[in-house]
Amino acid sequence: MASMTVMAVFVSACLTLLAGCNNNPQASAIAASNTLTTAVIESSPRHLDPTASYWNNDTPYTYQIYEPLYGYHYLKRPFVLEPKAAAAVAKPSFIGKDGKPLPDDAPGELVAESVYDIPIKQGIQFQPHPAFAKLPDGSYAYHAMKPGDVGKRRTPLEFELSGTRELVAEDFVYALKRHATTRITTPIYGIFAEYVEGLKEYGDLIKTEDKKLRAGQDAANLDKPFLDFRRWPMAGATAPEKYLLRIRIKGKYPQWNYWMAMTFLAPVPWEADAFYAQPGFGAVGLTLDMWPVGTGPYMMTEFIKDRRHVMKRNPNYRGEPYPCEGAPGDKEAGLLDDCGKRTPFIDTIVSTIEREAVPQRAKFRQGYYDIEVFERPDTGMDYLVGMQDSEQVRREYLEKGFRLPKFPDVTSWLIGFNMQDPQIGHGDTPEHQVRNRKLRQAISIAIDWEEYSKIFPKKGGETAMGPLPDGIFGSKHNTLAGVNPVTHKVVDGKIVRRPIEDAKKLMTEAGYPNGRETATGKPVVINYDFYAPATPERKPEIDWVVRQFAKIDIQLEVRATDNNQFQDKVRKGNYQVFWLGWLADYPDAENFLFLLYGPNGKTKFDGENTANYAAPEYDKLFAQMKLLDDGPQKQALIDKMVSVAQQDAPWSFGYFPYSSSAAQVWVKNLKPAVMIRDQGRYLRIDSAERVKRLSTWNQPVWWPLILIAAGIAALVTVAVRSFRRRERMNARGEVLN
């Protein structure tokens, strides 16, 4: 009887253990709810304060919670600006150097100032938040708290009262002024100060005023007096009317519209700044960096650092309609099925921090994540390559219906040359310049980017002929007109890379026959600065680059460093060949072509031109091009600039990587792109389909536990019999009846 009892208890315990023993990171009830689940790679967001936020891990939250003035149409390609918090995309008016208005088609060099009058949508409400809560007498409930009053509260949701108010133009004025603060990181202040009238001077003023406010205060003290930017006007940002924002820009800068589609210009209510500036708030994480205050479709409701973050539908969101137009093929793909319906469709978005890729992918394959990684449109490549490598894997993924859209995006990877280096750069004399140019051209032919994409398909893409990817105005990617004549030629209507013999001929003309200097006979040795650890995972790629140079008998010296060491080399100009990636901030040719603009040189000017390329003709064309709106004149200038860069070869232009997100079949309206960061409002979940498939995919496997239980039960039975036998034995070892 005792043995039966022990066994029953054991089996019961095993069954209980099995019921809770799975790797699902979500609560079981989530599957049937209107909730989207996703992973986040490695860590929590750094900054959710829109003034400071400039990191990929921030965007899954910032672009769902905040609403900039503009955004990009979710479906149309190339990307099209559309109003978000603004009522319309405003055309600037131009002022000449004499202070008089200029016509819309005035040449850019005549424009002294561009004035943007942006209408703001009326009736937009901020999310519920205690910063807006008021008492019956009209005073703010939580704007005069004393040290210790915060108590045990750790989130805005733990305050008894909350409130809201309407969005007005002054909220955007306040947001733009905040870039002048010295209290938080402000990554875009330098760029904005270059263009926004009076922002640089405003920054100097704020620095002085902030010192006065904090006089005598310990610099390490997290409690800083409220810095109220409403007190000091700024020439470049005003609100002439309640729903009219006026921004004044120096000269003509057509790309300013794109900056207004980023969260750097999301509205910030002064009440939020005042609320979070109170004693004790910073010490317990009550800050805009963790608890944003926005007008978008979602609001943060749970923040567990490096573990889990939850956003829920903002009850005050007005419900913008889902688009009814798109790109060719969108209708057939079902992307217009929700035309005109109010967004967002999903109630809750749960993000779980994952530190390792293998278990992360395993959970997606089991259906526990709806989208593997919300902010990364490249995670699908692993699955696509896996389908090519294994028929079994291919069948599994097809049967499960994984959504793995693949497309080239507005991103580029390349190998560049430091043009200040005497061996491979511009050169000091005309003869030297020609010699070095031929060396760079030879290397550009030898680096076979088509081969790279075949060998490393998870990181592959379409070979670049110039600096502009498809989807950017001015790009002639994938056209015969866009072929780089230095590295490729057209044969029978097909684009093919020039043979290695052409590269060796250029090496000879450059004075390096068979990879040796004509004058000295010494071998050509070039340094390759790779700013990433030379880990086993990276080694095949590094070896591949070494082999490309070896084709033309160049010895490549690999100098792998971390990013800090590489930046130190860049400041000193102590580098030759390097690997570089670029992700567009906005879909305009200027955002790519400025990477080769002389005054943006990395070593001399700390700009983004890591090649330190400086060509008078290119720089002159760039200065003209950046002032133009899209059109034939701009296209003609872009064509000339690309041709100059192709011939000078400051880069081996590399490739435009494919993007491919990974989502489940029950995720609707999926159309990922690097530029689209507010996708949360457009996605829809078929919860019933999810429940059905999860049940099918994750059937419990009982037999191992039953087998173990049977084995242990047998051992228990033997042990009980042995124990009873010992109880019946007397002191002399005889068994008693």
PDB file of C-alpha atoms in Angstrom, residues 384-514:
ATOM      1  CA  LEU A 384      15.463  31.448 -46.207  1.00  0.00           C
ATOM      2  CA  VAL A 385      18.997  30.071 -46.254  1.00  0.00           C
ATOM      3  CA  GLY A 386      17.923  27.178 -44.019  1.00  0.00           C
ATOM      4  CA  MET A 387      15.228  26.290 -46.562  1.00  0.00           C
ATOM      5  CA  GLN A 388      17.846  26.161 -49.311  1.00  0.00           C
ATOM      6  CA  ASP A 389      20.158  23.933 -47.277  1.00  0.00           C
ATOM      7  CA  SER A 390      17.630  21.325 -46.108  1.00  0.00           C
ATOM      8  CA  GLU A 391      14.588  19.823 -47.765  1.00  0.00           C
ATOM      9  CA  GLN A 392      13.231  18.809 -44.355  1.00  0.00           C
ATOM     10  CA  VAL A 393      13.563  22.379 -43.079  1.00  0.00           C
ATOM     11  CA  ARG A 394      11.984  23.721 -46.262  1.00  0.00           C
ATOM     12  CA  ARG A 395       8.933  21.486 -45.805  1.00  0.00           C
ATOM     13  CA  GLU A 396       8.599  22.477 -42.154  1.00  0.00           C
ATOM     14  CA  TYR A 397       8.679  26.206 -42.894  1.00  0.00           C
ATOM     15  CA  LEU A 398       6.272  25.903 -45.806  1.00  0.00           C
ATOM     16  CA  GLU A 399       3.849  23.813 -43.769  1.00  0.00           C
ATOM     17  CA  LYS A 400       3.977  26.321 -40.925  1.00  0.00           C
ATOM     18  CA  GLY A 401       3.457  29.181 -43.367  1.00  0.00           C
ATOM     19  CA  PHE A 402       6.259  31.408 -42.097  1.00  0.00           C
ATOM     20  CA  ARG A 403       6.130  34.859 -43.684  1.00  0.00           C
ATOM     21  CA  LEU A 404       9.641  35.597 -44.984  1.00  0.00           C
ATOM     22  CA  PRO A 405       9.408  38.513 -47.442  1.00  0.00           C
ATOM     23  CA  LYS A 406      12.735  39.262 -49.136  1.00  0.00           C
ATOM     24  CA  PHE A 407      13.694  42.566 -50.737  1.00  0.00           C
ATOM     25  CA  PRO A 408      16.676  44.929 -51.117  1.00  0.00           C
ATOM     26  CA  ASP A 409      16.442  47.828 -48.670  1.00  0.00           C
ATOM     27  CA  VAL A 410      17.930  51.303 -48.328  1.00  0.00           C
ATOM     28  CA  THR A 411      21.115  49.969 -46.721  1.00  0.00           C
ATOM     29  CA  SER A 412      24.609  49.411 -48.051  1.00  0.00           C
ATOM     30  CA  TRP A 413      27.824  47.590 -47.148  1.00  0.00           C
ATOM     31  CA  LEU A 414      31.145  48.417 -48.808  1.00  0.00           C
ATOM     32  CA  ILE A 415      34.929  48.380 -48.599  1.00  0.00           C
ATOM     33  CA  GLY A 416      36.460  51.850 -48.636  1.00  0.00           C
ATOM     34  CA  PHE A 417      39.888  53.406 -49.051  1.00  0.00           C
ATOM     35  CA  ASN A 418      41.376  56.181 -46.933  1.00  0.00           C
ATOM     36  CA  MET A 419      41.991  58.840 -49.552  1.00  0.00           C
ATOM     37  CA  GLN A 420      44.504  60.621 -47.305  1.00  0.00           C
ATOM     38  CA  ASP A 421      46.788  57.602 -47.332  1.00  0.00           C
ATOM     39  CA  PRO A 422      49.816  58.138 -49.626  1.00  0.00           C
ATOM     40  CA  GLN A 423      49.794  54.582 -50.968  1.00  0.00           C
ATOM     41  CA  ILE A 424      46.135  54.218 -51.862  1.00  0.00           C
ATOM     42  CA  GLY A 425      44.622  57.696 -51.571  1.00  0.00           C
ATOM     43  CA  HIS A 426      44.443  60.865 -53.664  1.00  0.00           C
ATOM     44  CA  GLY A 427      48.171  61.278 -54.216  1.00  0.00           C
ATOM     45  CA  ASP A 428      50.273  64.452 -54.201  1.00  0.00           C
ATOM     46  CA  THR A 429      51.066  64.843 -57.908  1.00  0.00           C
ATOM     47  CA  PRO A 430      49.034  64.245 -61.084  1.00  0.00           C
ATOM     48  CA  GLU A 431      51.166  61.191 -61.823  1.00  0.00           C
ATOM     49  CA  HIS A 432      50.699  59.881 -58.311  1.00  0.00           C
ATOM     50  CA  GLN A 433      46.929  60.487 -58.512  1.00  0.00           C
ATOM     51  CA  VAL A 434      46.605  58.463 -61.726  1.00  0.00           C
ATOM     52  CA  ARG A 435      48.716  55.644 -60.304  1.00  0.00           C
ATOM     53  CA  ASN A 436      46.696  55.362 -57.088  1.00  0.00           C
ATOM     54  CA  ARG A 437      43.386  55.599 -58.945  1.00  0.00           C
ATOM     55  CA  LYS A 438      44.334  52.604 -61.083  1.00  0.00           C
ATOM     56  CA  LEU A 439      45.289  50.686 -57.941  1.00  0.00           C
ATOM     57  CA  ARG A 440      41.859  51.372 -56.408  1.00  0.00           C
ATOM     58  CA  GLN A 441      40.132  50.440 -59.672  1.00  0.00           C
ATOM     59  CA  ALA A 442      42.047  47.164 -59.836  1.00  0.00           C
ATOM     60  CA  ILE A 443      41.033  46.289 -56.280  1.00  0.00           C
ATOM     61  CA  SER A 444      37.401  47.202 -57.056  1.00  0.00           C
ATOM     62  CA  ILE A 445      37.374  44.740 -59.951  1.00  0.00           C
ATOM     63  CA  ALA A 446      39.002  42.011 -57.868  1.00  0.00           C
ATOM     64  CA  ILE A 447      36.518  42.207 -54.978  1.00  0.00           C
ATOM     65  CA  ASP A 448      33.779  39.953 -56.307  1.00  0.00           C
ATOM     66  CA  TRP A 449      30.625  40.992 -54.442  1.00  0.00           C
ATOM     67  CA  GLU A 450      28.511  38.579 -56.483  1.00  0.00           C
ATOM     68  CA  GLU A 451      30.625  35.772 -55.024  1.00  0.00           C
ATOM     69  CA  TYR A 452      30.286  37.211 -51.509  1.00  0.00           C
ATOM     70  CA  SER A 453      26.487  36.954 -51.663  1.00  0.00           C
ATOM     71  CA  LYS A 454      26.730  33.323 -52.767  1.00  0.00           C
ATOM     72  CA  ILE A 455      29.229  32.336 -50.072  1.00  0.00           C
ATOM     73  CA  PHE A 456      27.501  34.289 -47.287  1.00  0.00           C
ATOM     74  CA  PRO A 457      23.836  34.135 -48.315  1.00  0.00           C
ATOM     75  CA  LYS A 458      22.580  35.179 -44.865  1.00  0.00           C
ATOM     76  CA  LYS A 459      24.346  38.509 -45.366  1.00  0.00           C
ATOM     77  CA  GLY A 460      24.085  38.744 -49.122  1.00  0.00           C
ATOM     78  CA  GLY A 461      22.350  41.199 -51.373  1.00  0.00           C
ATOM     79  CA  GLU A 462      22.452  42.856 -54.780  1.00  0.00           C
ATOM     80  CA  THR A 463      25.806  44.074 -56.069  1.00  0.00           C
ATOM     81  CA  ALA A 464      26.089  47.859 -55.963  1.00  0.00           C
ATOM     82  CA  MET A 465      27.317  49.820 -58.971  1.00  0.00           C
ATOM     83  CA  GLY A 466      27.266  53.122 -57.121  1.00  0.00           C
ATOM     84  CA  PRO A 467      26.304  54.680 -53.803  1.00  0.00           C
ATOM     85  CA  LEU A 468      22.500  54.792 -54.260  1.00  0.00           C
ATOM     86  CA  PRO A 469      20.260  51.779 -53.550  1.00  0.00           C
ATOM     87  CA  ASP A 470      16.938  51.221 -55.247  1.00  0.00           C
ATOM     88  CA  GLY A 471      14.046  53.164 -53.726  1.00  0.00           C
ATOM     89  CA  ILE A 472      16.042  56.405 -53.542  1.00  0.00           C
ATOM     90  CA  PHE A 473      15.328  59.096 -56.128  1.00  0.00           C
ATOM     91  CA  GLY A 474      18.237  59.299 -58.551  1.00  0.00           C
ATOM     92  CA  SER A 475      19.252  55.643 -58.242  1.00  0.00           C
ATOM     93  CA  LYS A 476      19.755  53.669 -61.440  1.00  0.00           C
ATOM     94  CA  HIS A 477      20.407  50.430 -59.622  1.00  0.00           C
ATOM     95  CA  ASN A 478      19.549  47.308 -61.653  1.00  0.00           C
ATOM     96  CA  THR A 479      19.504  49.225 -64.937  1.00  0.00           C
ATOM     97  CA  LEU A 480      22.006  49.133 -67.784  1.00  0.00           C
ATOM     98  CA  ALA A 481      22.380  52.904 -67.451  1.00  0.00           C
ATOM     99  CA  GLY A 482      23.563  52.431 -63.879  1.00  0.00           C
ATOM    100  CA  VAL A 483      26.384  49.959 -64.628  1.00  0.00           C
ATOM    101  CA  ASN A 484      29.762  50.883 -63.162  1.00  0.00           C
ATOM    102  CA  PRO A 485      32.046  50.838 -66.234  1.00  0.00           C
ATOM    103  CA  VAL A 486      35.141  50.450 -64.038  1.00  0.00           C
ATOM    104  CA  THR A 487      34.099  47.101 -62.540  1.00  0.00           C
ATOM    105  CA  HIS A 488      31.474  45.700 -64.933  1.00  0.00           C
ATOM    106  CA  LYS A 489      30.446  45.545 -68.565  1.00  0.00           C
ATOM    107  CA  VAL A 490      27.335  44.572 -70.495  1.00  0.00           C
ATOM    108  CA  VAL A 491      27.530  41.367 -72.550  1.00  0.00           C
ATOM    109  CA  ASP A 492      24.488  40.301 -74.590  1.00  0.00           C
ATOM    110  CA  GLY A 493      22.282  42.522 -72.434  1.00  0.00           C
ATOM    111  CA  LYS A 494      23.606  41.042 -69.185  1.00  0.00           C
ATOM    112  CA  ILE A 495      25.777  42.755 -66.586  1.00  0.00           C
ATOM    113  CA  VAL A 496      29.006  40.847 -65.858  1.00  0.00           C
ATOM    114  CA  ARG A 497      32.042  41.661 -63.713  1.00  0.00           C
ATOM    115  CA  ARG A 498      35.220  42.485 -65.608  1.00  0.00           C
ATOM    116  CA  PRO A 499      37.753  39.632 -65.711  1.00  0.00           C
ATOM    117  CA  ILE A 500      40.652  39.535 -63.274  1.00  0.00           C
ATOM    118  CA  GLU A 501      42.992  40.098 -66.241  1.00  0.00           C
ATOM    119  CA  ASP A 502      41.629  43.651 -66.503  1.00  0.00           C
ATOM    120  CA  ALA A 503      42.507  44.218 -62.842  1.00  0.00           C
ATOM    121  CA  LYS A 504      46.048  42.837 -63.315  1.00  0.00           C
ATOM    122  CA  LYS A 505      46.556  45.104 -66.310  1.00  0.00           C
ATOM    123  CA  LEU A 506      45.600  48.105 -64.153  1.00  0.00           C
ATOM    124  CA  MET A 507      48.049  46.892 -61.492  1.00  0.00           C
ATOM    125  CA  THR A 508      50.837  46.879 -64.065  1.00  0.00           C
ATOM    126  CA  GLU A 509      49.886  50.370 -65.276  1.00  0.00           C
ATOM    127  CA  ALA A 510      49.913  51.533 -61.651  1.00  0.00           C
ATOM    128  CA  GLY A 511      53.485  50.274 -61.254  1.00  0.00           C
ATOM    129  CA  TYR A 512      52.727  47.012 -59.444  1.00  0.00           C
ATOM    130  CA  PRO A 513      53.216  44.130 -61.924  1.00  0.00           C
ATOM    131  CA  ASN A 514      52.565  40.802 -60.195  1.00  0.00           C
TER     132      ASN A 514
END
